[in-house]
Short mmCIF file of C-alpha atoms and ligand atoms in Angstrom, two decimals:
data_model
loop_
_atom_site.label_atom_id
_atom_site.label_comp_id
_atom_site.label_asym_id
_atom_site.label_seq_id
_atom_site.Cartn_x
_atom_site.Cartn_y
_atom_site.Cartn_z
CA MET A 1 -6.10 -1.76 12.61
CA THR A 2 -7.70 1.05 10.61
CA LYS A 3 -9.61 -0.23 7.60
CA ILE A 4 -9.69 1.61 4.28
CA GLY A 5 -12.30 0.46 1.76
CA ILE A 6 -11.32 1.10 -1.84
CA VAL A 7 -14.12 1.53 -4.36
CA VAL A 8 -13.12 1.59 -8.03
CA GLY A 9 -15.48 3.19 -10.55
CA SER A 10 -14.61 0.81 -13.40
CA LEU A 11 -15.37 -2.87 -13.97
CA ARG A 12 -12.77 -3.25 -16.70
CA LYS A 13 -10.18 -5.99 -16.05
CA GLU A 14 -7.32 -3.78 -17.20
CA SER A 15 -8.78 -0.67 -15.56
CA PHE A 16 -6.29 2.14 -15.05
CA SER A 17 -8.32 3.26 -12.05
CA ARG A 18 -7.82 -0.13 -10.40
CA LYS A 19 -4.11 -0.11 -11.22
CA PHE A 20 -3.72 3.33 -9.65
CA ALA A 21 -5.76 2.16 -6.65
CA LYS A 22 -3.41 -0.79 -6.15
CA ASN A 23 -0.41 1.56 -6.19
CA VAL A 24 -2.04 3.94 -3.72
CA ALA A 25 -3.05 1.07 -1.40
CA GLU A 26 0.66 0.45 -0.82
CA LEU A 27 1.22 4.00 0.40
CA PHE A 28 -0.77 3.68 3.64
CA PRO A 29 1.36 3.46 6.79
CA GLU A 30 1.57 0.56 9.24
CA GLY A 31 -1.64 0.06 11.15
CA TYR A 32 -3.78 0.61 8.05
CA GLU A 33 -5.20 -2.15 5.90
CA THR A 34 -6.95 -1.73 2.56
CA LYS A 35 -9.77 -3.76 1.09
CA PHE A 36 -11.15 -3.50 -2.43
CA ILE A 37 -14.94 -3.41 -2.24
CA GLU A 38 -16.46 -4.86 -5.41
CA ILE A 39 -19.49 -3.16 -6.93
CA GLY A 40 -20.05 -4.98 -10.24
CA ASN A 41 -22.48 -7.51 -8.80
CA LEU A 42 -24.94 -4.99 -7.39
CA ALA A 43 -28.32 -5.00 -9.13
CA LEU A 44 -29.47 -1.60 -10.33
CA TYR A 45 -30.95 0.10 -7.30
CA SER A 46 -34.70 0.28 -6.84
CA GLU A 47 -36.50 1.54 -3.75
CA GLU A 48 -38.51 -1.64 -3.87
CA TYR A 49 -35.41 -3.48 -2.65
CA ASP A 50 -35.42 -1.50 0.62
CA ALA A 51 -37.88 -3.89 2.25
CA ASN A 52 -36.33 -7.02 0.81
CA PRO A 53 -32.72 -6.44 -0.27
CA PRO A 54 -30.84 -8.82 -2.55
CA ALA A 55 -28.15 -10.75 -0.65
CA GLU A 56 -25.37 -8.87 -2.45
CA TYR A 57 -26.77 -5.53 -1.21
CA THR A 58 -26.54 -6.76 2.38
CA THR A 59 -22.99 -8.06 1.90
CA PHE A 60 -21.93 -4.79 0.30
CA ARG A 61 -23.55 -2.65 2.99
CA ASN A 62 -22.00 -4.72 5.78
CA THR A 63 -18.57 -4.53 4.18
CA VAL A 64 -18.75 -0.74 3.88
CA LYS A 65 -19.98 -0.47 7.47
CA GLU A 66 -16.84 -2.27 8.69
CA MET A 67 -14.58 0.31 7.07
CA ASP A 68 -13.18 3.35 8.84
CA ALA A 69 -12.78 5.34 5.63
CA ILE A 70 -13.34 5.05 1.89
CA LEU A 71 -11.05 5.82 -1.03
CA PHE A 72 -12.78 6.30 -4.38
CA VAL A 73 -10.70 5.88 -7.53
CA THR A 74 -12.66 6.53 -10.68
CA PRO A 75 -12.61 7.32 -14.36
CA GLU A 76 -14.95 9.89 -15.87
CA TYR A 77 -17.78 8.79 -18.13
CA ASN A 78 -19.38 11.54 -20.19
CA ARG A 79 -18.16 14.24 -17.82
CA SER A 80 -19.52 12.52 -14.73
CA VAL A 81 -19.24 9.50 -12.45
CA PRO A 82 -19.66 6.09 -14.14
CA GLY A 83 -23.15 4.68 -13.54
CA VAL A 84 -21.78 1.61 -11.81
CA LEU A 85 -20.18 3.76 -9.12
CA LYS A 86 -23.27 5.93 -8.66
CA ASN A 87 -25.35 2.77 -8.35
CA ALA A 88 -23.09 1.43 -5.59
CA ILE A 89 -23.27 4.74 -3.75
CA ASP A 90 -27.07 4.74 -4.03
CA VAL A 91 -27.26 1.14 -2.76
CA GLY A 92 -25.15 2.05 0.28
CA SER A 93 -27.22 5.15 0.99
CA ARG A 94 -30.51 3.34 1.61
CA PRO A 95 -32.86 2.43 3.26
CA TYR A 96 -33.49 6.04 4.27
CA GLY A 97 -31.75 6.85 7.53
CA ALA A 98 -29.47 3.81 7.38
CA SER A 99 -26.77 5.03 4.99
CA VAL A 100 -23.53 3.11 5.44
CA TRP A 101 -21.56 6.09 4.16
CA ASP A 102 -22.63 8.46 6.90
CA GLY A 103 -19.72 10.18 8.62
CA LYS A 104 -16.98 8.12 7.01
CA PRO A 105 -13.95 10.11 5.87
CA ALA A 106 -13.34 9.79 2.14
CA ALA A 107 -10.83 10.67 -0.54
CA ILE A 108 -11.17 10.90 -4.31
CA ILE A 109 -8.80 10.15 -7.16
CA SER A 110 -9.98 10.65 -10.72
CA GLN A 111 -8.07 9.59 -13.79
CA SER A 112 -8.37 9.78 -17.53
CA ILE A 113 -6.57 8.49 -20.58
CA SER A 114 -6.54 12.04 -21.92
CA ASN A 115 -5.27 15.20 -20.31
CA LEU A 116 -8.73 16.02 -18.90
CA SER A 117 -8.04 13.84 -15.82
CA GLY A 118 -11.65 13.27 -14.79
CA PHE A 119 -12.35 16.71 -13.35
CA GLY A 120 -16.10 16.36 -14.00
CA ALA A 121 -16.35 12.96 -12.31
CA ASN A 122 -14.21 14.13 -9.41
CA HIS A 123 -16.43 17.12 -8.68
CA HIS A 124 -19.74 15.36 -9.26
CA LEU A 125 -18.55 12.76 -6.77
CA ARG A 126 -17.63 15.51 -4.29
CA GLN A 127 -21.18 16.84 -4.55
CA VAL A 128 -22.64 13.40 -3.78
CA LEU A 129 -20.28 12.72 -0.87
CA THR A 130 -21.08 16.10 0.66
CA PHE A 131 -24.75 15.18 0.74
CA LEU A 132 -23.86 11.79 2.23
CA ASN A 133 -22.10 13.55 5.12
CA MET A 134 -18.65 12.21 4.25
CA PRO A 135 -15.77 14.51 5.13
CA VAL A 136 -13.64 14.52 1.98
CA VAL A 137 -9.96 15.39 1.55
CA GLN A 138 -10.13 18.84 -0.04
CA GLN A 139 -6.46 19.37 -0.78
CA PRO A 140 -4.60 18.10 -2.56
CA GLU A 141 -7.10 17.28 -5.28
CA VAL A 142 -5.90 14.30 -7.31
CA TYR A 143 -6.45 14.35 -11.05
CA LEU A 144 -4.33 11.81 -12.90
CA ALA A 145 -4.06 12.59 -16.61
CA ASN A 146 -2.73 10.57 -19.54
CA SER A 147 -2.98 7.42 -17.43
CA PRO A 148 -1.26 4.96 -19.79
CA GLU A 149 1.90 7.06 -19.62
CA LEU A 150 2.01 6.88 -15.81
CA LEU A 151 2.00 3.09 -15.56
CA ASP A 152 4.59 0.53 -16.64
CA SER A 153 3.79 -2.90 -18.09
CA ASN A 154 3.34 -4.29 -14.54
CA GLY A 155 0.82 -1.61 -13.64
CA LYS A 156 3.28 0.25 -11.43
CA ILE A 157 3.62 4.00 -11.24
CA THR A 158 7.22 4.75 -12.05
CA ASN A 159 7.25 8.56 -12.00
CA ALA A 160 8.86 9.61 -8.70
CA ASP A 161 7.03 12.96 -8.59
CA THR A 162 3.64 11.28 -9.06
CA LEU A 163 4.42 8.82 -6.27
CA LYS A 164 5.58 11.60 -3.98
CA PHE A 165 2.42 13.55 -4.68
CA LEU A 166 0.21 10.51 -4.05
CA GLN A 167 2.10 9.83 -0.80
CA SER A 168 1.35 13.38 0.38
CA PHE A 169 -2.31 12.84 -0.51
CA VAL A 170 -2.44 9.58 1.49
CA ASP A 171 -0.72 11.25 4.45
CA ILE A 172 -3.36 13.99 4.49
CA PHE A 173 -6.13 11.39 4.15
CA VAL A 174 -4.68 9.55 7.17
CA GLU A 175 -4.68 12.80 9.18
CA LEU A 176 -8.34 13.36 8.24
CA ILE A 177 -9.24 9.80 9.28
CA LYS A 178 -7.55 10.27 12.67
CA LYS A 179 -9.75 13.30 13.36
CA TYR A 180 -12.84 11.13 13.10
CA GLN A 181 -11.65 8.14 15.15
C1 FNR B 201 -14.91 7.63 -21.40
N1 FNR B 201 -13.72 8.32 -21.22
C2 FNR B 201 -13.76 9.65 -20.83
N2 FNR B 201 -12.59 10.30 -20.47
C3 FNR B 201 -12.65 11.59 -20.03
O1 FNR B 201 -11.63 12.14 -19.68
N3 FNR B 201 -13.85 12.24 -19.96
C4 FNR B 201 -15.02 11.67 -20.30
O2 FNR B 201 -16.06 12.29 -20.21
C5 FNR B 201 -14.98 10.32 -20.77
N4 FNR B 201 -16.14 9.69 -21.11
C6 FNR B 201 -16.14 8.34 -21.33
C7 FNR B 201 -17.35 7.66 -21.47
C8 FNR B 201 -17.36 6.28 -21.60
C9 FNR B 201 -18.67 5.55 -21.69
C10 FNR B 201 -16.12 5.56 -21.66
C11 FNR B 201 -16.13 4.06 -21.81
C12 FNR B 201 -14.93 6.23 -21.56
C13 FNR B 201 -12.43 7.63 -21.35
C14 FNR B 201 -11.97 7.05 -20.02
O3 FNR B 201 -11.21 8.02 -19.34
C15 FNR B 201 -11.12 5.81 -20.26
O4 FNR B 201 -11.87 4.84 -20.95
C16 FNR B 201 -10.54 5.24 -18.98
O5 FNR B 201 -9.50 4.37 -19.27
C17 FNR B 201 -11.60 4.46 -18.18
O6 FNR B 201 -11.09 4.11 -16.93
P1 FNR B 201 -10.58 2.64 -16.55
O7 FNR B 201 -11.62 1.66 -17.01
O8 FNR B 201 -9.29 2.44 -17.28
O9 FNR B 201 -10.41 2.67 -15.08
#
């Protein structure tokens, strides 16, 4: 079984990012299982924790390590990645030389309630993942705009074209993952 870790860049209960992530999780083929990796309990990273990490850091790092690939689904905060997501990435990247992200294929979805679609967050995240040596799906890029209009009252994407597009994105992500297995 190939394991996909899903990291959502919002802690909000009614998060659109999380709703999109749940929809996308259903698009992976047989033989793939998805797991949401929670990041809201991670203390703000300090190098001082490297020698003596909080228990939740260790749990988080071990969970990421078990994954074959990571899907990031995130909103944009002030034209960049939300701090909570950057914090989780930093936690996973240390201690130096022991990054749990290293070499894991990744894919990015950004979303926004406006028509901006999180371009800034998406590309700042790409920059970070490049440094972390994560091969990232380049095309198609996924920018979901006007999020409330894409989801029904049950949090389901109803637009057939959006679903088709997201399926093509997942298929390409799966091909990328296979190259690294
Ligand atoms: C935002 N939002 C936002 N949207 C955008 O397109 N570009 C931006 O730079 C920002 N900046 C921003 C900063 C902060 C602090 C907040 C709280 C919000 C709006 C954002 O897209 C919207 O709140 C999303 O619904 C957040 O995603 P979740 O929580 O629904 O996943």
